[in-house]
Structure formats: C-alpha cells, structure tokens
Amino acid sequence: MAQLMGWGWNMINQGYGSTWRAQRRTFNNQFRPAVVSGFHPIQMRQVRILQNRLLDTPEDFLYHIRHAVGSIILAVTYGIQVKEINDPYIETAENASKTIGQLGPGKYLVDVLPVLKYVPRWFPGAGFQRYAAYCRSLLSTFVEQPWNFVKDSWLDGTAVPCITTKLLEELPEGDERAEQEQISKHVAAVAYIGGTDTTAFNAQCFVLAMAMYPDVQKKAQAEIDAVIGRDRLPDFNDMDSLPFISAIVKETLRWQPVIPMGVPHYSTQDDEYDGFFIPKGSMVIGNSWSILHDPVMYPEPEEFCPDRFLKDGEWNPHIRDSVAAFGYGRRICPGHFMATQTLFAIISSVLSVFDIFPPTDESGNPIMLRPAMSPAILSGPLPFKCSITPRSDAAAVLIRQSVDTSSS
Ligand code: HEM
C-alpha cells in the first residue's frame, strides 16, 4: 500500500539496496552530531516561540508542540521560517505525514495479496486505489514544492543556507547529477516525515508525565534552579550540567515509545533465532515496547521514573539506554541525535518557567490522568488536558523577553 500511495521514495520504506544506501549516506552526512550542533540556534528559537505560545494559549499545548517541532525541521531542512500557525508548508507536510500513519502490517489487503495492486480504481471495493491516487498527488506536492522553492532561490542567490542548499552545492556534475538530485530531494523530504510526529509525540508524552508525576517535575525544576538560577533560560551549553533533565529525555523515550513495535522489516536471507527458523522474506517486527518495559532491566516499567538511569548523579552503567526507541542495527534512526537535542531543549526550557498540573473537575479536584496512546504503528498520546502556568511573574517576563514574537 505504501508503494501505491507514492511512498516508494521514502527511505523508511526502502528495502536494503543501492537506493537505500545512497539515501542513508546522504542523510547521515547532514544529521551527524557535528552538523546537528549547528541546528541549535534554530531549535532554541522555535522553543522560545513555543514558550511564548504556551503563555498565550496554554490549552493548545499539544498543537503548539507539534508546530514547534515541524517548524524546526522545515527551518533546518529548507530554511523555511514558518510564520503563521496555519502555514501552507506545514499544512501540506502534515497532510502527507498523516497518510503514513494509516499504514500498518496487514492493514490493507493489498499488503497480503499484492496482486490487488492491479485492480482498477473504478472496481467495486477498490476504495484503496482511489485513496492511493489522492496520496500520490499530495506526496508529489510535499516533495517537490519546498525543494523547487529553495532551488529557485538558490539559483538566484537569495536562498537561506540550509540542508537543501548544502545538498544542491554538493550535486556532482555530469550524468550522475539528476540521479543524485532525486536522492537529495527525497532525503530532505524524509526528515519531516521521520522527525515531526515522532519528536512531537515524545514531547507531548513528557507533558503528560509531568502532569502525572509532580515529584519528578519538582526535582527537575530544583536541578534547573540550582544550576541555572531563575534569571535566564536553559540552553544547549547546560546539557552536561543537567543530568536529571537528560534522564527525563531517556525516560520519556522509554515510558511510551512512539513506535512501540518498531518499523517492520523483511529478512533478506534464511535465519535462525533462539531455535526459531525465520525463512527469507519473513516480516520481522522488533517489539520495542517489550524491550523498553522489561521489568528486570526497568523495575516497575509502567512508572515514569527518570532516576532509574542515574546513580549518585551519574549515568548508571547497569541500566540499558532507551535507544531501542530509535530502532536497531543499520536501520537505527539516523535522526536520533537531533531528536534527543530537540527534546532536551523543550523539556529544560518548559520546566524552567512553567508548572504543569493535571486538569481539575468542577469542584477544583485534580482529575487523574492515565497514559493512553493511539493504536497505530506511530503511536501518540490521545488528546488530554492539563494546566500549564508560569512559575512566577518573573518567569513570564523572561519568556516574553526571550524572543521577538513579532517576527515569529
Ligand atoms: C524522538 C524522536 C524519534 C523517534 C522515537 C524515532 C524513531 C525511529 C524508529 C523506531 C525508526 C525505525 C528504525 C528501524 O527500522 O529499526 C526510525 C527511522 C528513521 N528515522 Fe527516526 N525517530 C525520531 C526522530 C527522527 C528525526 C528527528 C529524524 C530526522 C531528522 C528521523 C529520521 C528517520 C529516518 C530517515 C528513518 C529511516 C532510517 C532507515 O530506514 O534507514 N527520525 N526512527
């Protein structure tokens, strides 16, 4: 179904082969740690805008988080500065990424009976073909529009430096140029698809955890106050001095993994695991949820407990990192450096100036929240309410001073 919908170019859907290798190499070059640190000003600017929006309309926090994460990716990839809440680039990208959320092993009969892909659109029961045609047109706009916009401005010398301008500069001359341009274009597009829902869902889970676990929240704020004080906002230079915040990042990834069953893969050869024969071509699903909720490694795995990663204020070497949330082996998420840094920026900045409380009923009593996630391959928290208020008047002033929102 992914192929029919026009997702064939997407690295995440690629089988292991020369196209995947070329895309992965190009992607890794743009998202390796040394390059990702160059994104910090963009990430921090969007997080400051997020803080301002949380001050204005805290009830829309789920939307604001998603918008901030999408804006970071569009700025990093295409140099696009998203201005409006309903920006057309964000809208197209959102609609495109929604279509991938519809996929899942065996969800469409055509995944089980590939011959159905030849059924014509008008055939009774071929609704999947009509939906696939709509997706193909949407995805073409999503991939081509921002790339062509940057390419045109790059050619006339007005482009904002970004990953796309770097990819354009690196295009080889000669016969390989067109092929490499196609690869680069797809790499740019996959950053939004791979990086927006995933990072935003995790950041939303963090808010849920804070509303459910007030003691964790207080401990995190005490760390921030002790290290940074209350006169400034945290930034990336504070990362090493805030181990509890970094532990919250890890615990958020572990507590509610947003791709709980990993991305399904096919075995490329006959294999055997633990006495089980796995024939070539089997669909293999890595159960990340189970790995990250192993009660031996993570006692009381359903609880949100960042302290499990720390011992005497240092990383506990006996606890397995929550990296399984990013997948495995050579297919491991190549955006994970950027993702953890975006999460650090959001978590440290939000906690430094806001208190997060559960919602209350009509008599003012707190309503108990539970983690409830959508039942999809990419699983985010179901909409929930909470109260987000500035920690003090001074915190509100600090937020307002942190960014010129008129240019946001
Ligand atoms: C907290 C946020 C994120 C989570 C939890 C996450 C998780 C994952 C997972 C589980 C996979 C599949 C790995 C496998 O097949 O074993 C994956 C693949 C991928 N992710 Fe992420 N991701 C996140 C953020 C990002 C970001 C920010 C980007 C881009 C900037 C990104 C780009 C990709 C790409 C391109 C792939 C496909 C890799 C391949 O097939 O070779 N991800 N991610």
XYZ file of C-alpha atoms and ligand atoms in Angstrom:
451
model
C 0.000 0.000 0.000
C 2.899 2.333 0.788
C 4.149 1.864 -2.787
C 0.701 2.519 -4.249
C 0.337 5.673 -2.155
C 3.561 7.014 -3.635
C 5.772 6.395 -0.607
C 8.254 4.310 -2.625
C 10.919 7.039 -2.411
C 10.765 7.152 1.380
C 13.929 5.786 2.995
C 11.910 4.258 5.827
C 10.035 2.076 3.292
C 13.093 1.164 1.224
C 14.375 -2.371 1.178
C 18.106 -2.801 1.685
C 19.762 -1.925 -1.646
C 21.656 0.727 -3.572
C 18.934 3.414 -3.348
C 18.598 2.986 0.418
C 22.401 3.046 0.830
C 22.729 6.254 -1.195
C 19.883 7.933 0.733
C 21.208 6.797 4.082
C 24.734 8.046 3.289
C 23.381 11.427 2.197
C 21.115 11.635 5.257
C 23.858 10.651 7.718
C 26.133 13.362 6.328
C 23.533 16.018 7.123
C 22.448 14.723 10.547
C 25.687 13.532 12.140
C 26.481 15.010 15.587
C 28.974 17.639 14.344
C 26.407 19.010 11.889
C 23.436 18.733 14.241
C 25.067 21.075 16.764
C 24.813 23.747 14.051
C 20.992 23.474 14.341
C 20.999 24.693 17.953
C 20.093 28.345 17.242
C 17.118 27.226 15.113
C 15.963 24.744 17.736
C 16.248 27.275 20.566
C 14.461 30.000 18.637
C 11.473 27.740 17.969
C 11.453 26.577 21.588
C 11.364 30.224 22.746
C 8.412 30.823 20.396
C 6.797 27.699 21.839
C 7.213 29.104 25.365
C 5.509 32.339 24.281
C 2.616 30.432 22.735
C 2.248 28.341 25.886
C 1.971 31.585 27.824
C -0.721 32.921 25.462
C -2.874 29.836 24.905
C -1.665 27.025 27.167
C -4.766 24.931 26.449
C -3.451 24.422 22.889
C -0.200 22.896 24.126
C -0.482 19.735 22.002
C -0.761 21.813 18.865
C 1.976 24.261 19.865
C 4.439 21.439 20.493
C 3.758 19.861 17.140
C 4.020 23.192 15.378
C 7.354 23.973 17.057
C 8.846 20.606 16.096
C 7.609 20.893 12.489
C 8.961 24.439 12.257
C 12.403 23.298 13.458
C 12.556 20.608 10.778
C 11.359 22.926 7.982
C 13.867 25.613 9.006
C 16.766 23.164 9.235
C 15.912 21.362 6.006
C 14.595 24.091 3.726
C 15.422 27.342 5.544
C 11.663 27.981 5.634
C 10.682 30.273 8.507
C 7.169 29.231 9.400
C 5.324 32.394 10.352
C 1.657 31.622 10.672
C 0.019 28.941 12.726
C -1.646 27.624 9.542
C 1.397 27.850 7.295
C 0.807 26.174 3.881
C 4.075 24.194 4.004
C 3.205 22.825 7.429
C -0.308 22.034 6.230
C 0.888 20.041 3.192
C 3.537 18.278 5.246
C 1.005 17.464 7.977
C -1.447 16.018 5.475
C 1.347 13.992 3.873
C 2.592 12.586 7.163
C -0.951 11.699 8.241
C -1.149 9.289 5.311
C 1.796 7.231 6.562
C 0.094 6.913 9.925
C -2.677 4.995 8.107
C -0.272 2.182 7.254
C 0.452 -0.902 9.302
C 1.258 -4.575 8.789
C -1.737 -6.248 7.158
C -3.965 -3.172 7.482
C -4.649 -3.216 3.753
C -5.459 -6.427 1.949
C -3.111 -5.410 -0.862
C -0.191 -5.872 1.572
C -1.168 -9.500 1.964
C -2.310 -10.042 -1.663
C -0.018 -7.793 -3.736
C -1.830 -8.811 -6.940
C -4.655 -6.472 -5.847
C -2.492 -3.534 -6.890
C -3.646 -4.222 -10.471
C -7.315 -3.750 -9.569
C -8.567 -0.589 -11.355
C -9.788 2.413 -9.371
C -13.395 2.134 -10.574
C -13.714 -1.507 -9.482
C -16.217 -2.103 -6.655
C -14.328 -2.373 -3.365
C -11.241 -0.621 -4.793
C -11.559 2.359 -2.434
C -7.914 1.789 -1.501
C -6.933 2.629 -5.108
C -8.800 5.947 -5.019
C -7.227 6.816 -1.663
C -3.796 5.838 -3.036
C -4.278 8.182 -6.031
C -5.114 11.088 -3.694
C -1.982 10.324 -1.643
C 0.262 10.222 -4.729
C -0.765 13.718 -5.726
C -0.393 15.052 -2.160
C 3.044 13.472 -1.734
C 4.265 14.842 -5.022
C 3.425 18.390 -3.840
C 5.021 17.718 -0.468
C 8.312 16.532 -2.013
C 8.577 18.896 -4.980
C 7.240 22.216 -3.712
C 9.750 23.126 -0.969
C 12.685 21.656 -2.912
C 11.849 23.715 -6.013
C 11.297 26.824 -3.900
C 14.791 26.526 -2.363
C 16.368 25.547 -5.684
C 14.935 28.621 -7.424
C 16.092 30.974 -4.673
C 19.483 29.218 -4.568
C 19.880 29.780 -8.298
C 19.112 33.494 -7.949
C 21.341 33.776 -4.859
C 18.636 34.551 -2.291
C 18.327 31.169 -0.529
C 18.633 30.886 3.249
C 21.510 28.455 3.980
C 20.047 25.091 4.993
C 20.416 21.373 4.334
C 18.847 21.728 0.883
C 21.303 24.440 -0.200
C 24.167 22.232 1.009
C 22.769 19.282 -0.936
C 22.415 21.454 -4.040
C 26.013 22.683 -3.695
C 27.247 19.103 -3.377
C 25.488 17.803 -6.519
C 28.021 16.258 -8.902
C 28.368 17.483 -12.475
C 27.615 15.153 -15.368
C 25.463 12.047 -15.742
C 25.003 11.367 -12.034
C 23.593 14.813 -11.272
C 19.923 14.084 -11.962
C 20.011 10.834 -10.002
C 21.748 12.425 -7.007
C 19.327 15.361 -7.074
C 16.460 12.897 -6.790
C 18.143 11.202 -3.815
C 18.867 14.534 -2.131
C 15.302 15.748 -2.680
C 13.951 12.609 -1.037
C 16.385 12.861 1.848
C 15.190 16.415 2.541
C 11.546 15.292 2.461
C 12.079 12.283 4.702
C 13.420 14.493 7.510
C 9.941 15.958 8.064
C 8.250 12.564 7.795
C 10.700 10.803 10.117
C 11.227 13.641 12.549
C 8.000 15.526 13.221
C 5.354 13.172 14.604
C 7.941 11.110 16.440
C 9.603 14.014 18.260
C 6.317 15.856 18.867
C 4.606 12.767 20.310
C 7.507 12.270 22.695
C 7.396 15.908 23.800
C 3.633 15.579 24.372
C 4.249 12.430 26.450
C 6.691 14.445 28.528
C 3.918 16.954 29.369
C 1.623 14.065 30.288
C 4.300 12.592 32.552
C 4.836 15.919 34.318
C 1.101 16.278 34.984
C 1.057 12.736 36.401
C 4.299 12.810 38.388
C 4.578 16.120 40.321
C 7.577 14.919 42.359
C 9.600 14.290 39.206
C 8.654 17.753 37.980
C 9.739 19.398 41.243
C 13.039 17.532 41.226
C 13.740 18.642 37.651
C 12.923 22.268 38.477
C 15.155 22.105 41.559
C 18.027 20.936 39.320
C 17.423 23.765 36.859
C 17.168 26.376 39.639
C 20.395 25.126 41.266
C 22.411 25.024 38.036
C 20.975 27.937 36.068
C 19.078 30.055 38.561
C 15.895 31.895 37.649
C 17.362 34.841 35.775
C 17.948 33.126 32.458
C 16.602 30.265 30.349
C 18.492 26.996 29.785
C 20.389 26.444 26.555
C 22.434 23.664 24.972
C 25.576 24.663 26.915
C 23.781 23.489 30.063
C 23.222 19.964 28.777
C 26.089 18.311 30.664
C 25.161 20.088 33.913
C 21.542 18.887 33.871
C 21.730 15.066 34.180
C 18.218 14.767 35.621
C 16.760 16.604 32.621
C 18.692 14.285 30.293
C 17.333 11.350 32.315
C 13.798 12.697 31.701
C 14.559 12.665 27.957
C 15.606 8.991 28.181
C 12.652 8.043 30.378
C 10.186 9.784 28.060
C 11.528 7.726 25.143
C 11.280 4.540 27.229
C 7.974 5.109 29.023
C 5.756 5.485 25.952
C 7.786 4.508 22.864
C 6.026 6.188 19.947
C 6.928 3.361 17.546
C 6.159 0.606 20.046
C 6.552 -2.303 17.616
C 9.431 -0.754 15.657
C 9.313 -0.453 11.891
C 8.640 -3.889 10.332
C 11.428 -5.337 8.202
C 11.774 -8.331 5.873
C 14.549 -10.863 6.425
C 16.935 -10.825 3.448
C 18.044 -14.437 3.976
C 17.040 -17.585 5.887
C 17.900 -17.130 9.541
C 17.506 -18.761 12.918
C 16.883 -17.054 16.236
C 16.595 -18.832 19.547
C 15.634 -22.099 17.836
C 13.073 -20.434 15.521
C 13.602 -20.769 11.795
C 12.955 -17.456 10.002
C 12.642 -18.014 6.235
C 13.958 -15.366 3.844
C 11.243 -12.773 3.155
C 9.532 -13.061 6.572
C 8.200 -9.887 8.088
C 10.100 -9.359 11.330
C 8.725 -6.970 13.934
C 11.036 -5.780 16.709
C 8.985 -5.434 19.894
C 10.499 -2.218 21.242
C 7.729 -1.875 23.804
C 8.689 -5.173 25.399
C 12.417 -4.327 25.391
C 11.772 -0.931 26.970
C 9.324 -2.383 29.509
C 11.470 -5.333 30.584
C 10.768 -5.469 34.340
C 14.204 -6.942 35.073
C 16.036 -4.046 33.441
C 13.432 -1.415 34.367
C 11.624 -2.345 37.607
C 8.017 -1.072 37.633
C 8.292 -0.287 33.936
C 4.870 1.383 33.738
C 6.039 4.117 36.122
C 7.757 7.266 34.898
C 10.992 7.235 36.867
C 13.978 9.109 35.340
C 16.049 8.270 38.417
C 16.374 4.707 37.141
C 19.049 5.944 34.688
C 21.133 7.660 37.389
C 23.331 6.557 40.256
C 24.855 9.210 42.546
C 24.088 11.876 39.959
C 25.959 9.997 37.194
C 24.706 7.654 34.446
C 24.070 4.207 35.858
C 26.150 1.919 33.601
C 23.997 -1.098 34.535
C 20.814 0.320 33.023
C 20.286 -0.147 29.314
C 19.807 3.139 27.484
C 16.375 3.674 25.923
C 17.929 3.721 22.437
C 15.646 0.830 21.374
C 13.005 3.547 20.918
C 15.032 4.511 17.818
C 15.160 1.028 16.275
C 18.031 -1.298 15.602
C 21.203 -2.084 13.696
C 21.945 -0.429 10.400
C 18.352 0.842 10.168
C 18.551 2.652 13.505
C 17.000 6.114 13.317
C 19.587 8.435 11.759
C 17.765 11.461 13.243
C 18.245 10.412 16.862
C 20.969 12.963 17.657
C 18.729 15.779 16.520
C 15.653 14.287 18.217
C 17.232 13.964 21.663
C 18.579 17.510 21.436
C 15.191 18.938 20.443
C 13.638 17.056 23.365
C 16.287 18.395 25.739
C 15.609 21.959 24.550
C 11.831 21.609 25.001
C 11.962 19.801 28.347
C 14.557 22.032 30.025
C 13.004 25.251 28.708
C 9.407 24.377 29.576
C 10.258 23.193 33.085
C 12.408 26.237 33.824
C 9.447 28.624 33.533
C 6.217 26.617 33.697
C 4.391 24.416 36.186
C 2.345 21.606 34.689
C -0.697 20.331 36.588
C -3.377 17.760 35.858
C -6.781 19.128 34.843
C -9.377 19.721 37.547
C -13.070 18.873 37.787
C -15.852 21.381 38.517
C -15.040 21.332 42.251
C -11.368 22.013 41.575
C -10.202 18.471 42.364
C -7.413 17.092 40.170
C -8.533 14.556 37.576
C -6.272 11.543 37.477
C -4.532 11.163 34.102
C -3.559 7.857 32.536
C -1.269 7.325 29.566
C -3.498 6.399 26.621
C -1.795 6.083 23.247
C -3.297 5.821 19.770
C -3.307 2.239 18.432
C -1.143 2.816 15.348
C 2.329 1.921 14.143
C 3.249 5.507 15.044
C 1.513 5.973 18.327
C 0.982 9.329 20.038
C -0.831 10.258 23.229
C -4.589 10.549 22.790
C -5.679 14.155 23.372
C -5.554 15.071 27.057
C -5.950 18.233 29.079
C -3.630 19.774 31.631
C -2.884 23.173 33.087
C 0.351 24.971 32.156
C 1.049 28.140 34.138
C 4.160 30.337 34.504
C 6.134 29.543 37.666
C 6.199 33.255 38.605
C 5.645 36.742 37.190
C 9.392 36.959 36.640
C 9.272 33.714 34.616
C 6.574 35.225 32.375
C 8.728 38.333 31.806
C 11.726 36.123 30.966
C 9.665 34.266 28.370
C 8.472 37.485 26.746
C 11.993 38.910 26.629
C 13.442 35.729 25.115
C 12.147 36.247 21.590
C 10.817 38.912 19.341
C 7.480 37.250 18.650
C 6.531 39.897 16.114
C 8.896 38.172 13.682
C 7.705 34.667 14.533
C 12.075 11.025 19.328
C 12.049 11.073 18.017
C 12.258 9.886 17.105
C 11.983 8.559 17.285
C 11.401 7.904 18.527
C 12.360 7.881 16.063
C 12.247 6.509 15.874
C 12.615 5.860 14.712
C 12.493 4.438 14.502
C 11.987 3.425 15.535
C 12.922 4.161 13.252
C 12.979 2.808 12.561
C 14.296 2.144 12.800
C 14.327 0.717 12.307
O 13.862 0.482 11.180
O 14.787 -0.160 13.049
C 13.311 5.424 12.655
C 13.794 5.546 11.366
C 14.068 6.761 10.782
N 14.037 7.997 11.386
Fe 13.538 8.386 13.295
N 12.829 8.792 15.168
C 12.802 10.026 15.759
C 13.223 11.221 15.212
C 13.713 11.381 13.944
C 14.181 12.632 13.368
C 14.246 13.972 14.124
C 14.501 12.371 12.072
C 15.026 13.301 11.014
C 15.602 14.451 11.244
C 14.269 10.955 11.830
C 14.508 10.308 10.642
C 14.391 8.937 10.452
C 14.681 8.268 9.189
C 15.109 8.945 7.892
C 14.486 6.900 9.408
C 14.661 5.760 8.378
C 16.016 5.104 8.537
C 16.216 3.905 7.631
O 15.255 3.275 7.236
O 17.389 3.616 7.316
N 13.802 10.394 12.986
N 13.111 6.445 13.565
